[in-house]
Coordinates of C-alpha atoms in Angstrom, one line a residue:
Chain A
M16 CA 19.7 -74.0 82.8
Q17 CA 19.5 -70.8 80.8
P18 CA 21.3 -67.8 82.1
I19 CA 19.1 -65.0 83.1
R20 CA 19.8 -61.7 81.3
I21 CA 19.3 -58.7 83.3
V22 CA 18.4 -55.5 81.5
S23 CA 18.7 -52.2 83.0
L24 CA 15.6 -50.1 83.5
N25 CA 17.1 -47.3 81.5
R26 CA 17.4 -49.5 78.4
V27 CA 13.9 -50.8 78.8
I28 CA 12.6 -47.3 78.8
R29 CA 14.7 -46.4 75.7
W30 CA 13.5 -49.4 73.8
T31 CA 9.9 -48.6 74.7
A32 CA 10.2 -45.0 73.6
A33 CA 11.8 -46.0 70.3
A34 CA 9.1 -48.6 69.7
V35 CA 6.3 -46.1 70.4
L36 CA 7.9 -43.5 68.1
G37 CA 8.4 -46.1 65.3
A38 CA 4.8 -47.1 65.6
C39 CA 3.6 -43.5 65.5
L40 CA 5.7 -42.8 62.4
A41 CA 4.6 -45.9 60.6
G42 CA 1.0 -45.0 60.9
A43 CA 1.6 -41.3 60.0
A44 CA 1.0 -39.6 56.6
P45 CA 3.2 -40.4 53.5
P46 CA 5.5 -37.4 54.0
A47 CA 7.5 -39.7 56.3
L48 CA 8.5 -41.7 53.1
A49 CA 10.5 -38.8 51.6
A50 CA 12.7 -39.5 48.6
A51 CA 15.4 -37.3 47.3
P52 CA 14.1 -34.3 45.3
S53 CA 14.9 -34.5 41.6
V54 CA 14.9 -32.3 38.5
T55 CA 14.4 -33.3 34.9
V56 CA 14.0 -31.4 31.6
S57 CA 12.8 -33.0 28.4
A58 CA 13.1 -31.6 24.9
D59 CA 9.6 -32.1 23.4
Q60 CA 10.0 -30.3 20.1
A61 CA 12.7 -28.8 18.0
L62 CA 12.9 -25.1 17.2
R63 CA 12.0 -25.1 13.5
F64 CA 12.9 -22.2 11.3
G65 CA 11.4 -23.8 8.2
T66 CA 12.6 -23.6 4.7
F67 CA 13.9 -20.5 3.0
F68 CA 16.7 -19.1 0.9
T69 CA 18.8 -16.1 1.1
D70 CA 21.2 -14.5 -1.3
T71 CA 24.2 -13.8 0.9
S72 CA 22.8 -13.2 4.4
G73 CA 19.5 -13.0 6.1
S74 CA 17.7 -13.9 9.2
R75 CA 14.5 -15.5 10.3
T76 CA 12.8 -15.1 13.7
V77 CA 10.5 -17.6 15.2
S78 CA 9.2 -16.3 18.5
A79 CA 8.2 -18.4 21.6
T80 CA 4.6 -17.6 20.7
G81 CA 5.0 -18.9 17.1
A82 CA 5.2 -15.5 15.3
V83 CA 7.4 -15.7 12.3
S84 CA 9.3 -12.9 10.6
G85 CA 12.3 -12.6 8.4
S86 CA 14.8 -10.2 6.8
A87 CA 16.5 -10.7 3.4
I88 CA 15.1 -14.2 3.0
V89 CA 12.5 -15.8 0.8
P90 CA 10.3 -18.3 2.7
L91 CA 9.5 -21.5 0.8
T92 CA 7.2 -24.4 1.3
G93 CA 8.5 -27.0 3.6
T94 CA 8.4 -27.7 7.3
A95 CA 6.3 -25.2 9.2
P96 CA 8.3 -22.9 11.6
A97 CA 7.6 -23.5 15.2
P98 CA 9.2 -22.7 18.6
A99 CA 11.0 -25.4 20.6
Q100 CA 9.2 -26.9 23.5
F101 CA 10.7 -28.1 26.7
T102 CA 9.1 -29.5 29.9
F103 CA 10.7 -28.9 33.3
T104 CA 9.7 -31.3 36.0
Y105 CA 10.5 -31.1 39.7
D106 CA 9.8 -33.9 42.1
R107 CA 10.0 -32.6 45.6
G108 CA 10.3 -36.2 46.9
N109 CA 7.3 -36.3 49.2
N110 CA 3.5 -35.9 49.1
A111 CA 3.1 -33.0 51.5
N112 CA 0.2 -30.9 50.4
V113 CA 2.0 -27.6 50.8
A114 CA 2.0 -24.8 48.3
Y115 CA 5.5 -23.8 47.2
S116 CA 7.4 -21.9 44.6
L117 CA 10.7 -22.7 42.8
L118 CA 13.5 -20.3 42.0
I119 CA 15.2 -21.7 39.0
S120 CA 17.8 -20.6 36.5
V121 CA 17.7 -21.3 32.8
L122 CA 20.8 -21.4 30.7
V123 CA 21.6 -22.0 27.0
P124 CA 25.3 -22.8 27.3
G125 CA 27.7 -21.8 24.6
T126 CA 27.0 -20.5 21.1
A127 CA 24.3 -22.1 19.0
S128 CA 25.8 -22.2 15.6
Q129 CA 26.7 -24.5 12.8
V130 CA 28.7 -24.3 9.6
S131 CA 27.5 -26.5 6.8
G132 CA 29.3 -26.1 3.4
G133 CA 28.9 -22.5 2.4
V134 CA 26.2 -21.8 4.9
T135 CA 26.7 -20.6 8.5
G136 CA 23.8 -20.4 10.9
T137 CA 24.0 -18.7 14.2
I138 CA 21.3 -18.2 16.9
A139 CA 22.5 -15.2 18.9
R140 CA 19.5 -14.9 21.2
F141 CA 16.4 -16.8 22.2
D142 CA 13.2 -15.8 23.8
T143 CA 10.8 -17.9 26.0
D144 CA 7.3 -17.8 27.2
L145 CA 8.4 -18.4 30.7
P146 CA 7.1 -15.4 32.7
G147 CA 9.7 -12.9 33.4
I148 CA 12.3 -14.3 30.9
S149 CA 11.8 -12.5 27.6
T150 CA 15.3 -13.0 26.3
L151 CA 17.8 -15.8 26.7
I152 CA 21.4 -15.0 25.6
P153 CA 23.7 -18.0 25.2
G154 CA 26.1 -18.3 28.1
Q155 CA 24.0 -16.1 30.4
T156 CA 21.7 -17.5 33.0
A157 CA 18.2 -16.2 33.6
Q158 CA 16.3 -16.6 36.8
I159 CA 12.6 -17.2 37.3
T160 CA 10.3 -18.1 40.1
L161 CA 7.8 -20.7 39.3
T162 CA 4.8 -20.2 41.5
G163 CA 1.7 -22.3 42.1
C164 CA 3.4 -25.6 42.8
Q165 CA 1.3 -27.7 45.2
R166 CA 1.8 -31.4 44.6
R167 CA 4.8 -33.6 44.8
I168 CA 5.4 -33.1 41.0
C169 CA 5.6 -29.6 39.7
S170 CA 5.9 -29.4 36.0
R171 CA 6.0 -26.6 33.5
T172 CA 6.1 -26.7 29.7
F173 CA 7.7 -23.8 28.0
R174 CA 8.6 -22.7 24.5
V175 CA 11.8 -21.2 23.2
G176 CA 12.0 -19.1 20.1
G177 CA 15.0 -17.5 18.5
T178 CA 16.5 -15.6 15.6
L179 CA 18.6 -17.5 13.1
Q180 CA 21.2 -15.5 11.3
V181 CA 22.3 -17.1 8.1
A182 CA 25.4 -16.2 6.1
R183 CA 25.7 -17.9 2.7
T184 CA 28.6 -18.0 0.3
S185 CA 27.5 -21.0 -1.8
G186 CA 24.9 -23.7 -2.0
G187 CA 22.3 -24.6 0.6
A188 CA 22.3 -26.6 3.8
Q189 CA 20.1 -28.4 6.2
L190 CA 21.0 -27.0 9.6
A191 CA 20.6 -29.0 12.8
I192 CA 22.0 -26.8 15.6
P193 CA 22.2 -28.4 19.1
L194 CA 20.1 -26.5 21.5
P195 CA 20.9 -27.7 25.1
I196 CA 18.9 -26.1 27.9
V197 CA 20.1 -26.4 31.5
V198 CA 17.7 -25.8 34.3
T199 CA 18.9 -25.5 37.8
V200 CA 16.8 -25.4 40.9
L201 CA 18.2 -22.6 43.1
A202 CA 15.7 -22.8 45.9
E203 CA 12.3 -24.1 47.0
L204 CA 10.4 -21.2 48.4
Chain C
M23 CA 18.6 -40.2 75.7
R24 CA 15.2 -38.6 75.5
G25 CA 16.8 -35.6 73.8
R26 CA 18.3 -37.9 71.2
L27 CA 15.0 -39.6 70.5
V28 CA 13.2 -36.2 70.1
L29 CA 15.9 -35.1 67.6
A30 CA 15.5 -38.4 65.6
A31 CA 11.7 -37.9 65.4
A32 CA 12.1 -34.3 64.4
A33 CA 14.5 -35.3 61.6
L34 CA 12.1 -37.8 60.2
V35 CA 9.1 -35.5 60.3
S36 CA 10.9 -32.6 58.7
S37 CA 12.3 -34.6 55.8
P38 CA 9.7 -33.2 53.3
A39 CA 11.4 -29.9 53.5
L40 CA 14.4 -31.2 51.6
A41 CA 14.9 -29.3 48.4
A42 CA 16.8 -30.1 45.2
T43 CA 18.7 -26.8 45.6
G44 CA 21.6 -26.8 43.1
Q45 CA 20.3 -29.7 41.2
S46 CA 20.5 -29.2 37.4
A47 CA 19.0 -31.0 34.5
T48 CA 19.9 -30.7 30.8
A49 CA 17.7 -31.3 27.8
S50 CA 19.3 -31.7 24.4
G51 CA 17.1 -29.7 22.1
Q52 CA 17.7 -28.8 18.5
A53 CA 17.2 -25.9 16.1
Q54 CA 16.5 -26.9 12.5
A55 CA 16.4 -24.9 9.3
V56 CA 16.6 -25.7 5.6
I57 CA 18.5 -23.1 3.6
I58 CA 17.8 -23.5 -0.1
T59 CA 20.3 -22.9 -2.9
P60 CA 19.1 -19.8 -4.7
I61 CA 17.6 -20.3 -8.1
I62 CA 19.3 -18.7 -11.0
A63 CA 18.8 -18.6 -14.8
V64 CA 21.8 -18.2 -17.0
A65 CA 21.4 -17.3 -20.7
L66 CA 23.0 -19.9 -23.0
N67 CA 22.0 -18.3 -26.3
D68 CA 19.9 -15.6 -27.7
L69 CA 16.5 -15.7 -29.5
D70 CA 17.9 -15.3 -33.0
F71 CA 15.6 -14.6 -36.0
G72 CA 18.5 -14.8 -38.4
S73 CA 18.9 -12.7 -41.6
L74 CA 15.8 -12.0 -43.6
T75 CA 14.3 -9.9 -46.3
S76 CA 11.2 -8.0 -46.2
S77 CA 8.8 -7.1 -49.0
R78 CA 8.3 -3.5 -50.0
T79 CA 4.6 -4.0 -50.2
A80 CA 3.6 -6.8 -47.8
S81 CA 4.2 -7.1 -44.1
G82 CA 5.5 -10.4 -42.8
T83 CA 6.5 -12.4 -39.8
V84 CA 9.2 -14.7 -38.7
T85 CA 8.2 -17.1 -36.0
V86 CA 10.8 -19.1 -34.0
G87 CA 9.1 -21.8 -31.9
A88 CA 10.3 -22.5 -28.4
E89 CA 11.2 -26.0 -29.7
G90 CA 13.2 -24.7 -32.6
A91 CA 10.8 -24.7 -35.6
V92 CA 11.0 -21.6 -37.9
N93 CA 8.2 -20.2 -40.0
Y94 CA 8.2 -17.3 -42.4
A95 CA 5.0 -15.7 -43.4
G96 CA 3.8 -12.8 -45.6
G97 CA 6.4 -10.5 -46.9
A98 CA 9.2 -11.9 -44.7
A99 CA 11.6 -14.5 -46.2
P100 CA 15.0 -15.9 -45.2
A101 CA 17.9 -14.1 -46.7
C102 CA 19.8 -17.3 -47.2
G103 CA 17.5 -19.8 -48.9
G104 CA 15.4 -22.3 -46.9
A105 CA 16.5 -21.1 -43.4
C106 CA 19.5 -19.3 -42.2
A107 CA 21.9 -20.9 -39.8
G108 CA 21.8 -19.7 -36.3
V109 CA 18.1 -19.2 -36.2
A110 CA 17.1 -20.5 -32.7
P111 CA 15.1 -19.9 -29.7
A112 CA 16.6 -18.3 -26.6
R113 CA 17.9 -20.9 -24.2
F114 CA 18.4 -20.6 -20.4
L115 CA 19.9 -22.9 -17.9
V116 CA 18.1 -22.9 -14.6
S117 CA 20.0 -24.0 -11.4
G118 CA 18.8 -24.4 -7.9
E119 CA 17.7 -27.0 -5.3
A120 CA 17.2 -30.4 -6.7
G121 CA 13.6 -31.5 -6.9
R122 CA 12.1 -28.1 -6.2
S123 CA 9.5 -26.7 -8.5
Y124 CA 9.7 -23.2 -9.8
T125 CA 7.8 -20.7 -11.8
V126 CA 9.2 -18.8 -14.8
S127 CA 7.7 -15.6 -16.0
A128 CA 8.5 -13.9 -19.3
P129 CA 7.0 -10.9 -21.1
A130 CA 4.4 -11.4 -23.7
T131 CA 6.0 -8.9 -26.0
I132 CA 9.3 -7.1 -26.4
T133 CA 10.5 -4.4 -28.8
A134 CA 13.6 -4.6 -30.9
S135 CA 15.5 -1.4 -31.6
G136 CA 17.4 -1.2 -34.9
T137 CA 20.5 0.4 -36.3
L138 CA 20.4 1.0 -40.0
I139 CA 23.2 -0.6 -42.0
G140 CA 24.1 2.9 -43.2
G141 CA 24.0 4.3 -39.7
G142 CA 21.2 5.9 -37.7
S143 CA 18.3 4.3 -35.9
A144 CA 15.7 2.2 -37.6
P145 CA 12.0 2.0 -36.6
A146 CA 11.5 -0.5 -33.8
L147 CA 10.1 -3.9 -34.5
A148 CA 7.6 -5.7 -32.3
I149 CA 8.3 -9.3 -31.1
D150 CA 5.2 -10.9 -29.7
A151 CA 3.7 -14.4 -29.1
L152 CA 6.6 -15.2 -26.9
T153 CA 6.3 -18.8 -25.8
V154 CA 8.2 -20.5 -23.0
H155 CA 9.1 -24.2 -23.0
L156 CA 10.5 -26.0 -20.0
D157 CA 12.5 -29.2 -20.5
S158 CA 10.9 -30.5 -17.3
H159 CA 7.6 -30.4 -19.1
A160 CA 8.7 -32.0 -22.4
G161 CA 6.2 -31.3 -25.1
A162 CA 4.2 -28.8 -23.1
V163 CA 4.4 -25.1 -22.8
T164 CA 3.9 -24.2 -19.2
S165 CA 5.3 -21.7 -16.7
I166 CA 5.9 -24.2 -13.9
G167 CA 8.9 -26.5 -14.0
Q168 CA 10.8 -28.8 -11.7
L169 CA 14.5 -29.0 -11.2
D170 CA 16.0 -32.4 -11.8
D171 CA 18.2 -34.4 -9.4
K172 CA 21.1 -32.2 -10.3
G173 CA 19.1 -29.2 -9.5
E174 CA 18.9 -28.1 -13.2
D175 CA 16.3 -27.4 -15.9
R176 CA 16.4 -25.7 -19.2
I177 CA 14.1 -23.1 -20.7
E178 CA 13.6 -22.2 -24.3
V179 CA 11.8 -19.1 -25.4
G180 CA 10.5 -18.5 -28.9
G181 CA 8.6 -15.6 -30.4
R182 CA 7.3 -13.9 -33.5
L183 CA 9.1 -11.0 -35.2
N184 CA 6.7 -8.6 -37.0
V185 CA 8.3 -7.1 -40.1
P186 CA 6.3 -4.2 -41.7
A187 CA 6.4 -3.7 -45.4
G188 CA 9.4 -1.8 -46.6
T189 CA 11.5 -2.3 -43.5
S190 CA 14.9 -0.8 -44.2
P191 CA 18.0 -3.0 -43.9
A192 CA 19.1 -2.8 -40.3
H193 CA 20.5 -4.8 -37.3
Y194 CA 17.9 -5.3 -34.6
R195 CA 18.4 -6.2 -31.0
A196 CA 16.0 -6.6 -28.1
T197 CA 16.5 -7.6 -24.5
L198 CA 14.5 -10.6 -23.2
T199 CA 14.3 -10.9 -19.5
I200 CA 12.9 -13.9 -17.7
M201 CA 12.4 -14.4 -14.0
V202 CA 12.5 -17.7 -12.2
T203 CA 11.3 -18.1 -8.6
Y204 CA 10.7 -21.1 -6.5
S205 CA 7.1 -22.1 -6.3

């Protein structure tokens, strides 16, 4: 003969409430299935200063909008100058259809420079087409609010230009200067 | 217990408000540039018409071809028989970025100023029909060349010296400037 298990009334009520709540949530909208928010940045295109020569020193500027200018250099045929392009993507982790903004910071860490033989290339400042950030100085963060986010994924593509200073003592060089971009989400507004 | 259940429900419903505050992401971009070795031309030797004689009654010319051929015409003749040693076109060594094409420009005419053997200045002589030959275009006279895999090319420049009748004995010298630029 099986023993009879006696359950208290209090526990029955608790289980019932939990079951009802679970059933309600299971049938609710997707926001209940929230994932951890995440941030990614991809480098889509390099910042290309093109091909040129300079006697001892000169500079070439490629702006975020693609405008090209130079000082004490002679442009030559070769790869066309173009700004770098990055894509920032924020996944808020749920499908809630709520408008939001993002406060982010953008940073180019360290100095962007390279020495190759008798040629030294340095990028002392950058500019972007992100609204509100006209200048990016290596080592200094710039803050910007991205508005108009609505869906789970909020993505922005932005371009980065800069001024390459070249000092030359001999020969030529192919410069490939690392250009890391760090984007931090400071707040979801 | 009811209170605990309510809190649990609130936590589940409010989870969309989680934000990635403080989360960072880094992209490794790159800045690229090609800095070209400047192109230069160095004079290896002068355009030399050698020593010659001129007729008292007939004008003449001495032509030094870019490829080295020498021709005397009219009242001009070599002072040392068939042809004087040292007669040669101007030669330049061009150095720059290997494989790049370049353009050379040279004047069509230049003027040689003279110093009389006995002292004093002599009437100027015209040098015209300057021709440019680039080794990268062997056999052809052209103004566009291409640097070889060492980043070099050679240029020869010839010309024609016009010698009026009765030209006095003198030393003549002219400056020939060429300019090379990447194409």
